[in-house]
Backbone as CSV, one residue per row, in Angstrom:
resi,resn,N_x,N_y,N_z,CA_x,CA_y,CA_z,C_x,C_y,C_z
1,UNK,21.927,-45.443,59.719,22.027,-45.740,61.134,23.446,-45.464,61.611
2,UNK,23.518,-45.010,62.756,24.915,-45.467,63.774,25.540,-46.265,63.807
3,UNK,26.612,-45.945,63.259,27.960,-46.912,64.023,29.403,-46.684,64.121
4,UNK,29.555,-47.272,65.170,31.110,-47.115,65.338,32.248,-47.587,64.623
5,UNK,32.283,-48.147,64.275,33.604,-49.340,63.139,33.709,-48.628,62.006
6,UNK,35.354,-47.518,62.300,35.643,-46.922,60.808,35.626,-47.540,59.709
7,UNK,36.164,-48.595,59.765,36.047,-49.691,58.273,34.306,-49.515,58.097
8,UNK,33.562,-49.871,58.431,31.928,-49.977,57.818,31.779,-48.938,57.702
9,UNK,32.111,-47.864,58.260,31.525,-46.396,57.537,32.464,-46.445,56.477
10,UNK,33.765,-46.278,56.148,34.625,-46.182,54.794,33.910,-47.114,54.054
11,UNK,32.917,-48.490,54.131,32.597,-49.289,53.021,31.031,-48.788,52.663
12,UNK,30.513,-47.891,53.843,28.684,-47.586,53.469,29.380,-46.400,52.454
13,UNK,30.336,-45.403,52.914,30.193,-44.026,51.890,30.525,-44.583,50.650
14,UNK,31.786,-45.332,50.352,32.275,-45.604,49.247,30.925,-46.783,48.660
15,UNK,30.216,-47.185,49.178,28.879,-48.203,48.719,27.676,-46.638,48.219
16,UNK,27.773,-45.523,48.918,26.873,-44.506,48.386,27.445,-43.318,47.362
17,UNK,28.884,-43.979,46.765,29.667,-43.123,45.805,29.131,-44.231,44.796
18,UNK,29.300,-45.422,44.860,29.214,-45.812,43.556,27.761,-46.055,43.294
19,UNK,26.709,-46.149,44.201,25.109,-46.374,43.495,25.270,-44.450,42.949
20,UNK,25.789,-43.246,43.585,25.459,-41.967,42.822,26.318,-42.163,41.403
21,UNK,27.500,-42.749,41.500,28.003,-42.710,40.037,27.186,-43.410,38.711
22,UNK,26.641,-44.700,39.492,25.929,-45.405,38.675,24.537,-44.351,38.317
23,UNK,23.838,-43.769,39.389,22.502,-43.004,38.619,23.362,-41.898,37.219
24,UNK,24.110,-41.492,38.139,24.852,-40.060,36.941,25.017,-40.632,35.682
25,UNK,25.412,-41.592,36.021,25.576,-42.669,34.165,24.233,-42.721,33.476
26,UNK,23.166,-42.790,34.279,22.007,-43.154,34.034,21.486,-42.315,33.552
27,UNK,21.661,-41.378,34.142,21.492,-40.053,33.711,21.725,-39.639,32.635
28,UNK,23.154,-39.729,32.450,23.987,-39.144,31.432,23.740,-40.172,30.037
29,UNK,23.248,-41.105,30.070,22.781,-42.096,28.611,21.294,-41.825,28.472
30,UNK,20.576,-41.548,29.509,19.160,-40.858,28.943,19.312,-39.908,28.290
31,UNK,20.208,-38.911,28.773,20.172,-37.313,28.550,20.509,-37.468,26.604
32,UNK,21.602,-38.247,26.944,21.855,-38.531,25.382,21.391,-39.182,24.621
33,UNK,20.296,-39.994,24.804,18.931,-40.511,23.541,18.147,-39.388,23.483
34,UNK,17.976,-38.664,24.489,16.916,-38.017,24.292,17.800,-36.774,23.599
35,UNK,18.619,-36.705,23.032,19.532,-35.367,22.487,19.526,-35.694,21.128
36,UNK,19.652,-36.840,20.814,19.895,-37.087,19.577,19.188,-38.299,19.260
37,UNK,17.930,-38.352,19.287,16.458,-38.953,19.031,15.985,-37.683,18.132
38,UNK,16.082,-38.727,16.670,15.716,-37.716,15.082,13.876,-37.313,15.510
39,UNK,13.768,-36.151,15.447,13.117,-35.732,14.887,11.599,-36.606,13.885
40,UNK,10.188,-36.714,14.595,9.042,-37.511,14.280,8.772,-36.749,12.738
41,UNK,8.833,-37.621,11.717,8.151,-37.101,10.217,7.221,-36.630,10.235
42,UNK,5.867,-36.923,11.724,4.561,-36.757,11.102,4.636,-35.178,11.567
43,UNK,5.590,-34.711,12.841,5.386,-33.339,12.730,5.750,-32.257,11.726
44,UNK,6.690,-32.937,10.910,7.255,-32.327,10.001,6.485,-32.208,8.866
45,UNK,5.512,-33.431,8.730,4.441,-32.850,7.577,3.165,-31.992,8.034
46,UNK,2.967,-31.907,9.529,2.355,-30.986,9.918,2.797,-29.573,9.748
47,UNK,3.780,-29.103,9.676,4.270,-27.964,9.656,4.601,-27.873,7.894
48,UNK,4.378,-29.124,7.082,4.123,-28.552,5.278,2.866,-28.217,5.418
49,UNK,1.985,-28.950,5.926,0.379,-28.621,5.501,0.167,-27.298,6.182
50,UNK,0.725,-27.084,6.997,0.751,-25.683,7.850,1.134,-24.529,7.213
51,UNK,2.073,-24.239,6.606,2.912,-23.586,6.138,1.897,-22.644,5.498
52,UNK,1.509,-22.586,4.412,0.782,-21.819,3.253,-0.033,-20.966,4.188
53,UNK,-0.507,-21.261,5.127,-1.322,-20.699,5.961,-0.768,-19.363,6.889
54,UNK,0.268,-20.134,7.453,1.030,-19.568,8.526,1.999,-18.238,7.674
55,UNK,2.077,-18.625,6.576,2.848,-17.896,5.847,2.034,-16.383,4.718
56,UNK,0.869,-16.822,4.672,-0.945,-15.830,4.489,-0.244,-15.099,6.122
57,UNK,-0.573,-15.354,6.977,-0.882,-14.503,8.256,0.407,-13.586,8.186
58,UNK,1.690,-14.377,7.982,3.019,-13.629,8.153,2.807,-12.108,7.478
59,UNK,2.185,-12.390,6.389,2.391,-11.006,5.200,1.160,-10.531,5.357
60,UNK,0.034,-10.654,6.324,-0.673,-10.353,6.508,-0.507,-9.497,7.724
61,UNK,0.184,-9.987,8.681,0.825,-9.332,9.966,1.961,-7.459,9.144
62,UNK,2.749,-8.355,8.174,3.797,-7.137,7.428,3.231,-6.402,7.212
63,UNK,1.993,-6.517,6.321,1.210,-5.656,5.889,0.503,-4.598,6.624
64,UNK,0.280,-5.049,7.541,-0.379,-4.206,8.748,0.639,-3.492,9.611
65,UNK,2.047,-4.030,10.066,2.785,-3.166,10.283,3.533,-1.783,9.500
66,UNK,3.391,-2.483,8.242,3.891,-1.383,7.401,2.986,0.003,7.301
67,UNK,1.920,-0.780,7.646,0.495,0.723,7.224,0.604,1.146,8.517
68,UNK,1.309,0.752,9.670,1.179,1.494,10.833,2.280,1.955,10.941
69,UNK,3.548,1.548,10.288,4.545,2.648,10.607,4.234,4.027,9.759
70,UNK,3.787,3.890,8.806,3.472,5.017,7.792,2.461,5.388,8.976
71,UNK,1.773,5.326,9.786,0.944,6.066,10.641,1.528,7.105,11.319
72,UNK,2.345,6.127,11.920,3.239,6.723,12.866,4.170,8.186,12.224
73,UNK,4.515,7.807,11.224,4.930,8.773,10.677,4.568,10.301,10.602
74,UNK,3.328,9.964,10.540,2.664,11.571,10.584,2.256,11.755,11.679
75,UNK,2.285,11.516,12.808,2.467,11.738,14.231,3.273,12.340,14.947
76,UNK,3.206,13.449,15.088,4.325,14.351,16.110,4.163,14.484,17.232
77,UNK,3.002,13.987,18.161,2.883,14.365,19.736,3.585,12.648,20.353
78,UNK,4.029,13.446,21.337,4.561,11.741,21.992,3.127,11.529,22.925
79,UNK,2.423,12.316,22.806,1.313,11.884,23.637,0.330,10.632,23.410
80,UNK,0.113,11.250,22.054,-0.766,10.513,21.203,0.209,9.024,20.510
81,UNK,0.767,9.078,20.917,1.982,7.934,20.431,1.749,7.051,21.960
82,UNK,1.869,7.835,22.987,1.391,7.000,24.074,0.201,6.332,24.234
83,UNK,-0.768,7.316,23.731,-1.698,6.588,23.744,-2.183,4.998,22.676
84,UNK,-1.260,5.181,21.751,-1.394,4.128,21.032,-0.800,2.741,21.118
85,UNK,0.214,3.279,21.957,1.012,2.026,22.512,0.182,1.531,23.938
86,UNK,-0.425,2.519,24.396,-1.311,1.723,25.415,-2.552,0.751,25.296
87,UNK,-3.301,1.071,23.438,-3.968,0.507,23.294,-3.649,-0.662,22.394
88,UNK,-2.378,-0.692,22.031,-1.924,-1.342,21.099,-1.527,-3.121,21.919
89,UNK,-2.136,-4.415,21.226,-2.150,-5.619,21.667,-0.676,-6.039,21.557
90,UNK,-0.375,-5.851,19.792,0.914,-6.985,19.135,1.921,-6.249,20.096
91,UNK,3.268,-7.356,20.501,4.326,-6.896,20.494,5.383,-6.008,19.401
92,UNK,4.981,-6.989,18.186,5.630,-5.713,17.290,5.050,-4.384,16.804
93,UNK,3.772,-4.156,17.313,2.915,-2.885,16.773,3.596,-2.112,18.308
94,UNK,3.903,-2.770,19.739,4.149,-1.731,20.369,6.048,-1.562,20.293
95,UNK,6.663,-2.252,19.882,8.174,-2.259,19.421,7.849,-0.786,18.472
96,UNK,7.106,-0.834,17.516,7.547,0.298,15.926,6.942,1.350,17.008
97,UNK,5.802,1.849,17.661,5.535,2.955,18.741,6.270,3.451,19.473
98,UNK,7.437,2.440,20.417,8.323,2.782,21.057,9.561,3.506,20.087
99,UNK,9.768,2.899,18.776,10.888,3.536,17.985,10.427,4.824,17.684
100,UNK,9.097,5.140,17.715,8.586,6.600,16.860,8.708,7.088,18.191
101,UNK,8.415,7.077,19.191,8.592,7.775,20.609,9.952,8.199,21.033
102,UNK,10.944,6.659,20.686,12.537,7.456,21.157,12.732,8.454,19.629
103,UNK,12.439,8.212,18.637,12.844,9.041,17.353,12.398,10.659,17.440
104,UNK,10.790,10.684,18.379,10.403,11.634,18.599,11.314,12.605,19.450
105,UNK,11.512,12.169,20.605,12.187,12.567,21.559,13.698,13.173,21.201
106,UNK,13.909,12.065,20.401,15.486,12.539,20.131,15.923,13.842,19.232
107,UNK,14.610,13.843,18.403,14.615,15.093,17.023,14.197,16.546,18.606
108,UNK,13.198,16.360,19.761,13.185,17.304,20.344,14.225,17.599,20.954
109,UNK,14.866,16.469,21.616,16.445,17.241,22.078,17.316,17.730,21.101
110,UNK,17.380,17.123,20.331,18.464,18.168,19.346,17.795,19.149,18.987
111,UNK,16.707,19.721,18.740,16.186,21.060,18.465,16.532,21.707,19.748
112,UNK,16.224,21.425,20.877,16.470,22.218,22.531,17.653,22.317,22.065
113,UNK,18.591,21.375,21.677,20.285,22.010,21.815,20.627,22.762,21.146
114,UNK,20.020,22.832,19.753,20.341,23.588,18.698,19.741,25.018,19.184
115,UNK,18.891,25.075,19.499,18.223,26.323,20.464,19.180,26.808,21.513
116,UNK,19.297,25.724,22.281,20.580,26.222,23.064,21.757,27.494,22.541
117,UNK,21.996,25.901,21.501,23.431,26.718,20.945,23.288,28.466,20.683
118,UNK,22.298,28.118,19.957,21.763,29.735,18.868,21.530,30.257,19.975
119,UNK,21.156,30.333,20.758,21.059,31.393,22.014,22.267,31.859,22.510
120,UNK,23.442,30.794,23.144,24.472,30.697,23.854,25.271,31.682,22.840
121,UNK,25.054,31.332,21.429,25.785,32.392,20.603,25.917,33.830,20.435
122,UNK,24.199,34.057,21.305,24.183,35.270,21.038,24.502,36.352,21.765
């Protein structure tokens, strides 16, 4: 509300500095239980009983990337490299596509330059 009497406004702001200092405190001692509040055991034995499993899929995932970079390997069109990355789901199956695509690309520019050159020479 309104009012005139500098003294009561100097005592409402300095009355709305210290209830904000007091939340910031409030703040600032939640923030810090909740920072350093250990860690629940029972998730931690969820993630032992988990493990063996999660760790089957891991090398199961390797395994399948490895047989697809060897794919890739014998692949020379960037076309057909496109097309595989378009049909391709995993992020890391389209990561190793994109490396055979810039690898592709890069072996064709240096042949164009080397072409270059041998021309420019002649």
């Amino acid at each position: 509300e309104a009012t005139l009497d500098l003294a009561e406004r100097r005592r409402i702001r300095s009355a709305i500095r210290e209830l904000q200092r007091q939340e910031l405190e409030r703040d600032e001692e939640t923030l810090a239980s909740k920072r350093f509040r250990p860690e629940r055991s029972s998730h931690r034995q969820d993630n032992k009983e988990n493990w063996p499993q999660s760790r089957h899929l891991e090398e199961e995932q390797q395994a399948a990337l490895a047989a697809l970079s060897e794919q890739l390997e014998a692949i020379t069109s960037v076309e057909e490299l496109t097309k595989l990355l378009r049909a391709a789901g995993e992020y890391e199956e389209r990561k190793l596509i994109r490396a055979a695509i810039r690898k592709l690309r890069a072996e064709e520019i240096e042949a164009a330059t080397l072409a270059g050159n041998v021309q420019s020479s002649r």
